[in-house]
Short mmCIF file of C-alpha atoms in Angstrom, two decimals:
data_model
loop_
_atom_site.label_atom_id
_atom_site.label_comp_id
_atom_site.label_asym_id
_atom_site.label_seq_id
_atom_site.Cartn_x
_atom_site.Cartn_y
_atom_site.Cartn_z
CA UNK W 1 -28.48 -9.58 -76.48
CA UNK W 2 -28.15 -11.11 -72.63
CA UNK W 3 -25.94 -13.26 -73.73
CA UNK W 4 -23.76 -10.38 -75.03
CA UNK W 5 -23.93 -8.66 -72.05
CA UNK W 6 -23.14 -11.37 -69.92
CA UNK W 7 -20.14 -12.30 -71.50
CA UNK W 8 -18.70 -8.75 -71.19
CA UNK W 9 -19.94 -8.34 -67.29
CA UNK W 10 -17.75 -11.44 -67.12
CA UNK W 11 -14.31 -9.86 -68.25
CA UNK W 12 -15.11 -6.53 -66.77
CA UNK W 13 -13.29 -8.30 -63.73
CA UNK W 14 -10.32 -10.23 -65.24
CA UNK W 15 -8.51 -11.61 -62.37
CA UNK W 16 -11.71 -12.72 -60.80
CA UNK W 17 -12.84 -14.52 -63.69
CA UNK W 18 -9.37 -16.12 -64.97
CA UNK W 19 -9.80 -17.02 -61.25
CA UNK W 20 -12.97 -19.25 -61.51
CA UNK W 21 -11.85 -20.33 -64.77
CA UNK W 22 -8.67 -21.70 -63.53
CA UNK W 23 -10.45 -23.49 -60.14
CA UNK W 24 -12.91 -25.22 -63.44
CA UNK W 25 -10.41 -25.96 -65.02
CA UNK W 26 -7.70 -27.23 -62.06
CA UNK W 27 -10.97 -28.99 -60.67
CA UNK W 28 -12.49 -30.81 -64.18
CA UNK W 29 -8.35 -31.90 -64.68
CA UNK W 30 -7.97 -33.42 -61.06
CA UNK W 31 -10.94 -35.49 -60.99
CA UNK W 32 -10.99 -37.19 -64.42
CA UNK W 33 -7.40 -37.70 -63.24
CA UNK W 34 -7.34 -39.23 -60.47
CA UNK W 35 -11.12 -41.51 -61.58
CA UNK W 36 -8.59 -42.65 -64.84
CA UNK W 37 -5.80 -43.44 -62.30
CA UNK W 38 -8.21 -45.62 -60.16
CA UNK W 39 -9.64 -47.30 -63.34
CA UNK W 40 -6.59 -47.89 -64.73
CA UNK W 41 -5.56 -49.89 -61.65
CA UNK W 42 -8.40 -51.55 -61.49
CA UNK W 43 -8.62 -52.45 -65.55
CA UNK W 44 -5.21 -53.87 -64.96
CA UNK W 45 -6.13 -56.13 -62.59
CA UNK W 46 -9.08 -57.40 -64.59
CA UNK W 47 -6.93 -57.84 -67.61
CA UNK W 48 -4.15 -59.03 -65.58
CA UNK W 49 -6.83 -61.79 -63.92
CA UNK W 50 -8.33 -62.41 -67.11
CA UNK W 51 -5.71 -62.70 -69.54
CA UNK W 52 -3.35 -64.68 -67.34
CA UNK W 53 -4.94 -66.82 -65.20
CA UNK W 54 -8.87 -67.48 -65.35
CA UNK W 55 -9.28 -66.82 -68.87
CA UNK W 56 -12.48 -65.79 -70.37
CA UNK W 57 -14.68 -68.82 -69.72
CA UNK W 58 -13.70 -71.95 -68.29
CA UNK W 59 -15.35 -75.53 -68.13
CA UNK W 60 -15.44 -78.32 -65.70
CA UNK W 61 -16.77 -81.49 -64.13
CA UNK W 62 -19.28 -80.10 -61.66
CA UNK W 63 -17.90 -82.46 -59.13
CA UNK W 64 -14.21 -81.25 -59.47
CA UNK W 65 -15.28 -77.79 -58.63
CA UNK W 66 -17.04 -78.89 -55.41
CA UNK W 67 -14.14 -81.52 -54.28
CA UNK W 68 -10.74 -80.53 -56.34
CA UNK W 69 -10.17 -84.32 -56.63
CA UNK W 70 -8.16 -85.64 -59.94
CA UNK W 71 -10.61 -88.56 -60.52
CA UNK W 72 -13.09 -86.03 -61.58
CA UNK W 73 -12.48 -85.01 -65.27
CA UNK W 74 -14.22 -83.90 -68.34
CA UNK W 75 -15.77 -86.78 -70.03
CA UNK W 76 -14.48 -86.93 -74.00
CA UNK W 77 -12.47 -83.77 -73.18
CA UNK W 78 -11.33 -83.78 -77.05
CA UNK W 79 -14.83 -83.72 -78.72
CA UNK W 80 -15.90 -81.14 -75.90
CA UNK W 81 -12.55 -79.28 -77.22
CA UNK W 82 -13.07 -79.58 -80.34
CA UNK W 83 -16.88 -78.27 -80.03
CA UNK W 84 -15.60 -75.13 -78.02
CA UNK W 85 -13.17 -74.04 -80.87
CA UNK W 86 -16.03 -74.83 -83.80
CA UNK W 87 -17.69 -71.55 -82.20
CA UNK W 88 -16.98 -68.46 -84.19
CA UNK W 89 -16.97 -66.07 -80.73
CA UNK W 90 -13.84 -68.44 -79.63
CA UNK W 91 -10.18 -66.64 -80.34
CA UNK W 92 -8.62 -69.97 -78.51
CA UNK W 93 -9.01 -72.87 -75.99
CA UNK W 94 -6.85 -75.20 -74.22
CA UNK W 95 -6.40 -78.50 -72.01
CA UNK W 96 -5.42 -78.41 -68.82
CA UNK W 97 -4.65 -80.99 -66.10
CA UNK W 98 -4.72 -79.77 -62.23
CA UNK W 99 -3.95 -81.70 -58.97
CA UNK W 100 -3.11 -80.66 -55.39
CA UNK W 101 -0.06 -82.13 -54.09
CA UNK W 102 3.18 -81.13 -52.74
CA UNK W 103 6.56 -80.07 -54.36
CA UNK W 104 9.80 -81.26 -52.56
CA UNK W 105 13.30 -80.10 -52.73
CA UNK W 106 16.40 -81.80 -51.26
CA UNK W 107 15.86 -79.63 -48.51
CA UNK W 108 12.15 -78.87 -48.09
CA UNK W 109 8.53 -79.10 -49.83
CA UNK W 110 5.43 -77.12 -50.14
CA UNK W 111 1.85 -77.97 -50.84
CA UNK W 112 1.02 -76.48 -54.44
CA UNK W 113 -1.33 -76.38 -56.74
CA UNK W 114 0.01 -78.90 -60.16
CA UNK W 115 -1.02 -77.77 -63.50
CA UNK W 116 -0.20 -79.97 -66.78
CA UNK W 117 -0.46 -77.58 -69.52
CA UNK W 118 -0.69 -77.70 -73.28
CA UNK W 119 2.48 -74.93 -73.82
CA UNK W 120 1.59 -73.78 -77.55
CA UNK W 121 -1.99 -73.59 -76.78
CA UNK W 122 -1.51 -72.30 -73.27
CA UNK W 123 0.46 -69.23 -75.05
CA UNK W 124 -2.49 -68.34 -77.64
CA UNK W 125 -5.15 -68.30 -74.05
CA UNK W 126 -3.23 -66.46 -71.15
CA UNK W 127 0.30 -66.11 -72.75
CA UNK W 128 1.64 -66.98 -69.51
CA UNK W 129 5.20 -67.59 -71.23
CA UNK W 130 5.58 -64.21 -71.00
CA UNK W 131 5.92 -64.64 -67.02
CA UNK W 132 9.09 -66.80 -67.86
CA UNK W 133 12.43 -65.02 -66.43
CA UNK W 134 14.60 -67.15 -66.29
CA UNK W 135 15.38 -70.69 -68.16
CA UNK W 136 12.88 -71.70 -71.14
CA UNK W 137 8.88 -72.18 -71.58
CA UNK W 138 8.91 -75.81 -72.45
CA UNK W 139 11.01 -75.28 -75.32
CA UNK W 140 12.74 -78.41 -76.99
CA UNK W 141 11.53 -82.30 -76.57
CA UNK W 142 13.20 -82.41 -72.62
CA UNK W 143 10.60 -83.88 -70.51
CA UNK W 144 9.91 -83.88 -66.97
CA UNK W 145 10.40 -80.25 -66.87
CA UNK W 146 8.62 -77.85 -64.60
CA UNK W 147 8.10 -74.32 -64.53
CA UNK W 148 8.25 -72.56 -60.97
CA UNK W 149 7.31 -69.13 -59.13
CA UNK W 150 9.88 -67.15 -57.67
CA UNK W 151 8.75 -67.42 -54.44
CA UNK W 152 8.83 -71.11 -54.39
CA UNK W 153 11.69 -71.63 -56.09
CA UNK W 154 12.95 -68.82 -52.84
CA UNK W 155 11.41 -71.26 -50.32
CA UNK W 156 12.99 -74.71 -51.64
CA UNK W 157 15.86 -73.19 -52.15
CA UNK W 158 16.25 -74.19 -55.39
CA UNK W 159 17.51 -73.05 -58.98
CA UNK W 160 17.51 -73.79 -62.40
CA UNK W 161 18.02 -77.32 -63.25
CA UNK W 162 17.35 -78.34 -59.49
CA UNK W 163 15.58 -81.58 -59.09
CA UNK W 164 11.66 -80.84 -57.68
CA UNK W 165 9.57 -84.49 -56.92
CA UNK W 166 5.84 -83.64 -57.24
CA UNK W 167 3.61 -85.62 -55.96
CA UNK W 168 -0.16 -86.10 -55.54
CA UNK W 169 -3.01 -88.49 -54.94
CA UNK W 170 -4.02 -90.41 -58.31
CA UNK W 171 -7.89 -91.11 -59.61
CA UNK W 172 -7.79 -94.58 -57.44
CA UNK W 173 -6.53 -92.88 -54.54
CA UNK W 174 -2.95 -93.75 -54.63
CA UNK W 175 0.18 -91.90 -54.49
CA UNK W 176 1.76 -90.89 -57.68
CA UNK W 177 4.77 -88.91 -57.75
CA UNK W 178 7.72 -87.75 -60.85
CA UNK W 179 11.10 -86.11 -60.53
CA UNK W 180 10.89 -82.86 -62.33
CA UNK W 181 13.53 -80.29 -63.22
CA UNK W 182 13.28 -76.67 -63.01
CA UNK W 183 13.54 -75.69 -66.85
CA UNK W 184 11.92 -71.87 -66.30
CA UNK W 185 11.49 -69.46 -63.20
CA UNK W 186 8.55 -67.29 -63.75
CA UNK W 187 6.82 -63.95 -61.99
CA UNK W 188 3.43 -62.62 -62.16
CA UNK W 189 1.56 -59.85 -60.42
CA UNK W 190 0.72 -62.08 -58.09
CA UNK W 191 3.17 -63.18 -55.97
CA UNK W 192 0.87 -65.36 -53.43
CA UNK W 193 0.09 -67.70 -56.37
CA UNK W 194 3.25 -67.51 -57.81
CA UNK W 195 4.27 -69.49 -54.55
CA UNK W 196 1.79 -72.12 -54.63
CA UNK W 197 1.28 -72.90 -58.52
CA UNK W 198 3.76 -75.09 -60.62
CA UNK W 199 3.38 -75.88 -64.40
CA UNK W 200 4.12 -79.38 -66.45
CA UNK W 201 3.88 -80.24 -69.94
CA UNK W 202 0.23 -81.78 -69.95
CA UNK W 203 1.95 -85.20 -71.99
CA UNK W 204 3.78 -85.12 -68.50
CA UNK W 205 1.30 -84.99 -66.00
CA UNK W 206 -1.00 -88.22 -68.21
CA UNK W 207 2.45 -90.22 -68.38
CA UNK W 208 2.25 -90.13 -64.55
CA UNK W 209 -1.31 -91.21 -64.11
CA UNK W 210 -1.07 -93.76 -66.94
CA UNK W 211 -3.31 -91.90 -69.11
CA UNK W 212 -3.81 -89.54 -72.20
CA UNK W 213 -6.99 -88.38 -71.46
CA UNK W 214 -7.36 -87.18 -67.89
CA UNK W 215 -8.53 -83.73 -68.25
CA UNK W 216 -10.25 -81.26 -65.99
CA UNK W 217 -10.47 -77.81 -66.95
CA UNK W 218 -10.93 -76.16 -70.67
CA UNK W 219 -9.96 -72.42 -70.63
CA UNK W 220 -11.08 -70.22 -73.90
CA UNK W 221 -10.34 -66.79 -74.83
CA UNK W 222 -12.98 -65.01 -77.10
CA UNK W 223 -12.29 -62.54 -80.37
CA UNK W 224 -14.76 -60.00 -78.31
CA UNK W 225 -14.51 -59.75 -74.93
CA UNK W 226 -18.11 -58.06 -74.48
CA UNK W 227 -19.70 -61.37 -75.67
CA UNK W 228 -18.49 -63.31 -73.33
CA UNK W 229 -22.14 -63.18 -71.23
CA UNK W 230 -23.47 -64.46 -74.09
CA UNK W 231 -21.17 -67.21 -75.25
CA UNK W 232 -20.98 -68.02 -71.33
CA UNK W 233 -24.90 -68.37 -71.33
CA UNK W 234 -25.21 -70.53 -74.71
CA UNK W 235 -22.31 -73.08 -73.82
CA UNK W 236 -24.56 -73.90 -70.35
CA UNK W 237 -26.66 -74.98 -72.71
CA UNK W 238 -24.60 -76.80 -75.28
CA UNK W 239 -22.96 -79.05 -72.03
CA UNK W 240 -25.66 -79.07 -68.93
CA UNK W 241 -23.20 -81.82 -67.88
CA UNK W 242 -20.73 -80.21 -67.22
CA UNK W 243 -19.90 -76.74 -65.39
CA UNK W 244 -19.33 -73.67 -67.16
CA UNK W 245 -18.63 -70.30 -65.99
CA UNK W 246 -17.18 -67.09 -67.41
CA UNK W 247 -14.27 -65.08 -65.32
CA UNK W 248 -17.13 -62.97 -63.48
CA UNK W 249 -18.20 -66.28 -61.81
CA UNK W 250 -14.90 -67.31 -61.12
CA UNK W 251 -13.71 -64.15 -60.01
CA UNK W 252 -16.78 -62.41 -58.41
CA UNK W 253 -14.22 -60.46 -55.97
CA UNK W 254 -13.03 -59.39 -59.20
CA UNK W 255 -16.64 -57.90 -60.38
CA UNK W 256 -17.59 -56.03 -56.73
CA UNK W 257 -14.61 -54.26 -56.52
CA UNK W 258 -14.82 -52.60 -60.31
CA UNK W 259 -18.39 -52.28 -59.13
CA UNK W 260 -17.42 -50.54 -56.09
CA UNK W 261 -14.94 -48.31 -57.28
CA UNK W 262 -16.95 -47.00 -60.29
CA UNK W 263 -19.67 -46.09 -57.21
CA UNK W 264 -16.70 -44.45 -55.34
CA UNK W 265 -15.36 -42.50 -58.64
CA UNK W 266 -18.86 -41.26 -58.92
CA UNK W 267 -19.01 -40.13 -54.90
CA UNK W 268 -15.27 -38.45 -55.73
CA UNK W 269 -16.51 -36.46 -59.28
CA UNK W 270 -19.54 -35.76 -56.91
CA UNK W 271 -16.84 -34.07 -54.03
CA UNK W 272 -14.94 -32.28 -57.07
CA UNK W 273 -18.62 -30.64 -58.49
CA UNK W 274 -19.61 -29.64 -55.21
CA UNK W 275 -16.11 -28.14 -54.25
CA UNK W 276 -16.49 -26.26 -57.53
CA UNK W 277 -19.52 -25.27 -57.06
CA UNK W 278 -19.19 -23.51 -53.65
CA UNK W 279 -16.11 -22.13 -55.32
CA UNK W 280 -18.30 -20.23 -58.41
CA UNK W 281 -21.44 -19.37 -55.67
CA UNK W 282 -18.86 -17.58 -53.71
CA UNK W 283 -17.36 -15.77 -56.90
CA UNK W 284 -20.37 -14.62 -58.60
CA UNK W 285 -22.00 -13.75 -54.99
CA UNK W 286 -19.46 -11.57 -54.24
CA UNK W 287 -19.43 -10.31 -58.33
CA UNK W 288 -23.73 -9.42 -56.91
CA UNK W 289 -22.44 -7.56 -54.06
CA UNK W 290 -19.67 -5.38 -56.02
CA UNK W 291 -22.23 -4.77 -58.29
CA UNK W 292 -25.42 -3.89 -56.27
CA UNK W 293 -25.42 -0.40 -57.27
CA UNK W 294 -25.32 -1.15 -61.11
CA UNK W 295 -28.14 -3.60 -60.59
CA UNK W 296 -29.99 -1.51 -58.83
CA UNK W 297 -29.91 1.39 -61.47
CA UNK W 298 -31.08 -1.48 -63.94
CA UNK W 299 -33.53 -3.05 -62.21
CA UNK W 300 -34.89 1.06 -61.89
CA UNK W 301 -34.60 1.77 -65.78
CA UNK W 302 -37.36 -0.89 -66.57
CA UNK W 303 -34.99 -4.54 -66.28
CA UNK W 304 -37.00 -6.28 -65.50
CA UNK W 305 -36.73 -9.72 -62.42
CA UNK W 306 -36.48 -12.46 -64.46
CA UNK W 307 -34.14 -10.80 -67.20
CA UNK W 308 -31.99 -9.68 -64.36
CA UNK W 309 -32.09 -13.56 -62.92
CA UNK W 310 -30.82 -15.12 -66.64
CA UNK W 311 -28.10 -12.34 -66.97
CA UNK W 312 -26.38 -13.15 -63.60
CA UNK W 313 -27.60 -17.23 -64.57
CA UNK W 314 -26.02 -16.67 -67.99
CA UNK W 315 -22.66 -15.05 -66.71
CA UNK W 316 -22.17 -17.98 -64.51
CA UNK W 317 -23.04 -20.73 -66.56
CA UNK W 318 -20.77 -19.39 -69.21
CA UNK W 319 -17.62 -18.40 -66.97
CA UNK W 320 -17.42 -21.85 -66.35
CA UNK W 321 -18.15 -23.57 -69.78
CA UNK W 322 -14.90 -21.25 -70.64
CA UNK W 323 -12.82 -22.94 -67.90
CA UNK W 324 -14.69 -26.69 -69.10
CA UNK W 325 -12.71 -27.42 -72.48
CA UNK W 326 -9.34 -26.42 -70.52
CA UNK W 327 -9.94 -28.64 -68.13
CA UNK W 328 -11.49 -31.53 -70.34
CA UNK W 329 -8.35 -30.59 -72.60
CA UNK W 330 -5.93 -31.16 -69.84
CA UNK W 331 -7.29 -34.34 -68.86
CA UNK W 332 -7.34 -35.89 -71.94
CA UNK W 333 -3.89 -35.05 -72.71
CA UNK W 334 -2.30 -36.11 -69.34
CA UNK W 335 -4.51 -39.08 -69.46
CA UNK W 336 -3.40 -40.38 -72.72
CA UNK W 337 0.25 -39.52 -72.03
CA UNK W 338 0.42 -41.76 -68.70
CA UNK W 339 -1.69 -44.19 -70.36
CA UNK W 340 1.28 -44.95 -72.92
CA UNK W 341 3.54 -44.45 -70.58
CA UNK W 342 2.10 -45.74 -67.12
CA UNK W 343 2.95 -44.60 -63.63
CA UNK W 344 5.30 -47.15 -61.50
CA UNK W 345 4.15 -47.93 -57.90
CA UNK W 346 7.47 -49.81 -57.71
CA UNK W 347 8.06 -48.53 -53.89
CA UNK W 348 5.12 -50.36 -53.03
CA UNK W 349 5.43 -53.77 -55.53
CA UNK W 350 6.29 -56.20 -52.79
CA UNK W 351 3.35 -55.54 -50.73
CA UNK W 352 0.92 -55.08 -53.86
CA UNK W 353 1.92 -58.37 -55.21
CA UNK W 354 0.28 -59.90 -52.32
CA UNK W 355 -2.82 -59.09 -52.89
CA UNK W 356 -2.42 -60.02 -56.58
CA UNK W 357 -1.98 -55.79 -58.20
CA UNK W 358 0.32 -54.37 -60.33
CA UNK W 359 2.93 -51.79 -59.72
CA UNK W 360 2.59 -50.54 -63.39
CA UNK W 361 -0.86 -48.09 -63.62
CA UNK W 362 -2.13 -47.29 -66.90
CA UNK W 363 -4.74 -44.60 -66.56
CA UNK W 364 -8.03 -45.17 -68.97
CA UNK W 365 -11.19 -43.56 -68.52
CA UNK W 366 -14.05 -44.55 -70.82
CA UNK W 367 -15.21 -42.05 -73.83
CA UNK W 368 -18.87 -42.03 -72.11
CA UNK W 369 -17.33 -40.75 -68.85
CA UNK W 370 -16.03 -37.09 -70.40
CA UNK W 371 -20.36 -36.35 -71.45
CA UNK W 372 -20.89 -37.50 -68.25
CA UNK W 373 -18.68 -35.08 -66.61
CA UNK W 374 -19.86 -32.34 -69.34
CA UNK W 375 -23.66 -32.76 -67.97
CA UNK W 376 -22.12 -32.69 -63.88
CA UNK W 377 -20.30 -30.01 -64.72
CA UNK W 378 -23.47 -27.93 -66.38
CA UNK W 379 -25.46 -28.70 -63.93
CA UNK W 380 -23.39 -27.87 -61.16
CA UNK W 381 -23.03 -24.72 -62.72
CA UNK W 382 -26.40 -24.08 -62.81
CA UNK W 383 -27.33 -24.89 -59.60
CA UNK W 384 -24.38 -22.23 -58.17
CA UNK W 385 -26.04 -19.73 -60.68
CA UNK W 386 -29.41 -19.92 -58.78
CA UNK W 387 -28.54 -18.51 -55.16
CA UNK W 388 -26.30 -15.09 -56.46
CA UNK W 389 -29.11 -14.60 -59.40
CA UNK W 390 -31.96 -14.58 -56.47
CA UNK W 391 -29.69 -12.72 -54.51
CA UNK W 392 -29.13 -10.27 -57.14
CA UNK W 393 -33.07 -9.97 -58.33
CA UNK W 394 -34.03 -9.79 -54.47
CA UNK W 395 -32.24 -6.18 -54.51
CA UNK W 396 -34.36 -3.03 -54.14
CA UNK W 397 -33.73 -0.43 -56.79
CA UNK W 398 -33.98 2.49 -54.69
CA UNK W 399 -31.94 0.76 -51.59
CA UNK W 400 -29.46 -0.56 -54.13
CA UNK W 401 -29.22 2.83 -56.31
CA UNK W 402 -28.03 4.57 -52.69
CA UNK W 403 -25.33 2.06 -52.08
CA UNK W 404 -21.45 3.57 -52.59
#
């Protein structure tokens, strides 16, 4: 019967209620917006680190880690290989070869960061042929062929088919060098490594160190990305010889700013609620004050405190559980529509690249996220209800009755 009542007391006053139940709505719609705009940015950056450059979980000599020096390598890297991709959790795993050397043009050089790569495996970890934009991603028996980043291939002035020497310091300590030529140009997101990272065929890199075993990194990808903790922990113990670490480890920058901006997404839903909620406390205080005179004559028939207190609690919780599904409607919608779609940053791209981002958003926001929002949103709602319904059961019948 309250209920009933409530729910007409709340149209009695149209505008005033389509009113609150457009700020709910306009409110709910803006911040799951803008907290799947934020996670969507940051998601990409995770995927984009992840699935193009550290991988899910990578292994290495412990000393190569601490010093970056080639004579360090993984001891039997095929039979470690080989024991990686036995485990069912593994979707794929690759080689690689890394040194630190330069890169020299006719005209200049830069210090860079070599990488011999496996190409078919390479593709089935990080995909990074996909990066490719101009020329070809190993394809054919050429050797000596190098992929390079569009900023470096900007700073040698170079182009495709250009002659590059690398060279680097070898296991003994000597200098071993190869002239390369540019087969592919790529981009990535990240612009900063794009200038100091060049690829080689892995058979490449052990032809110029005499070898065809010098590895130092193996890079995996696994068929479920949430068990990587757990393949992570058993493969420390399956090699304590060597070093093995999943993408949070490698990347912990990575982990503190998701970590960070969930907290902020949580302070900015927290701003939205408490914007909202001044918004209904003002409404329904001001619905008490219009209405003194019919409270008053209630409160004086025999209504008594407390059902007076849930009516005015009632009428506010459910004006803006109305508003609620609108908004949660609205968010939904305009978050999966930009989520296909994406939202281009393209007028900032050069100066996001620097720092590694994307200038392609996809906002996502987690299922668990809209029944958290549900209970913020009920609970602000009853915390506004609380200061007009003691407001309204504070009024004196016989003051109230007299009021015009």
């Amino acid at each position: 019967m309250l209920l009933k009542i409530a729910w007409r007391n709340i149209w009695r006053k149209r505008t005033r209620s389509l009113i609150i139940i457009f700020a709910v709505t306009l409110g709910i719609w803006a911040g799951l917006f803008i907290c799947s705009f934020m996670g969507g940015f940051i998601s990409s950056m995770m995927d984009d680190s992840i699935n193009h450059t550290f991988s899910h979980i990578q292994i290495h000599n412990p000393a190569f880690k601490g010093n970056n020096e080639i004579q360090y390598t993984i001891k039997d890297p095929q039979k470690v290989l080989t024991a990686v991709e036995s485990n069912p959790e593994v979707k794929a795993a690759t080689l690689r070869n890394i040194a630190y050397g330069m890169t020299a043009s006719p005209s200049t050089a830069s210090g860079t960061k070599i990488i011999g790569i496996n190409p078919e495996a390479e593709k089935k970890v990080t995909a990074f042929n996909i990066f490719v934009k101009q020329g070809t991603y190993f394809e054919g028996k050429s050797t000596n062929g190098v992929l390079v980043g569009q900023k470096l291939v900007e700073k040698l002035h170079v182009k495709m088919h250009s002659k590059l020497v690398l060279t680097f310091a070898g296991p003994d300590g000597n200098i071993v060098s190869g002239a390369f030529r540019v087969i592919g140009i790529y981009k990535t997101n990240n612009s900063q490594a794009d200038l100091a990272t060049v690829f080689i065929n892995t058979k490449d890199f052990n032809a110029l160190l005499g070898s065809d075993s010098t590895y130092h990194e193996i890079a995996m990808m696994m068929k479920d990305p949430d068990k990587v903790d757990t393949v992570n922990a058993a493969m420390k113990k399956q090699f304590p010889n060597l070093i093995v670490e999943s993408w949070k480890e490698l990347s912990p920058e990575t982990v503190t700013l998701n970590d960070y901006v969930a907290f902020i997404l949580y302070i900015l839903m927290g701003v939205f609620m408490l914007s909202l909620a001044f918004a209904i406390v003002n409404t329904m205080l001001m619905a008490v004050m219009e209405r003194t005179r019919e409270l008053g004559m209630l409160m004086a028939i025999g209504m008594n405190k407390s059902r007076t207190f849930g009516m005015i609690m009632l009428e506010t919780i459910t004006l803006t559980f109305v508003g609620f599904p609108f908004g949660i409607g609205l968010s939904y919608l305009t978050i999966e529509y930009f989520g296909k779609k994406g939202i281009s940053l393209a007028m900032f791209a050069k100066g996001m690249e620097n720092f590694g981002m994307t200038s392609m958003v996809y906002p996502t926001l987690k299922e668990t996220f809209y029944w958290q929002i549900a209970l913020m949103v009920f609970f602000t709602a009853l915390l506004a209800a609380i200061y007009p319904s003691v407001k309204a059961i504070r009024l004196k019948p016989a003051e109230a009755i007299r009021k015009i």
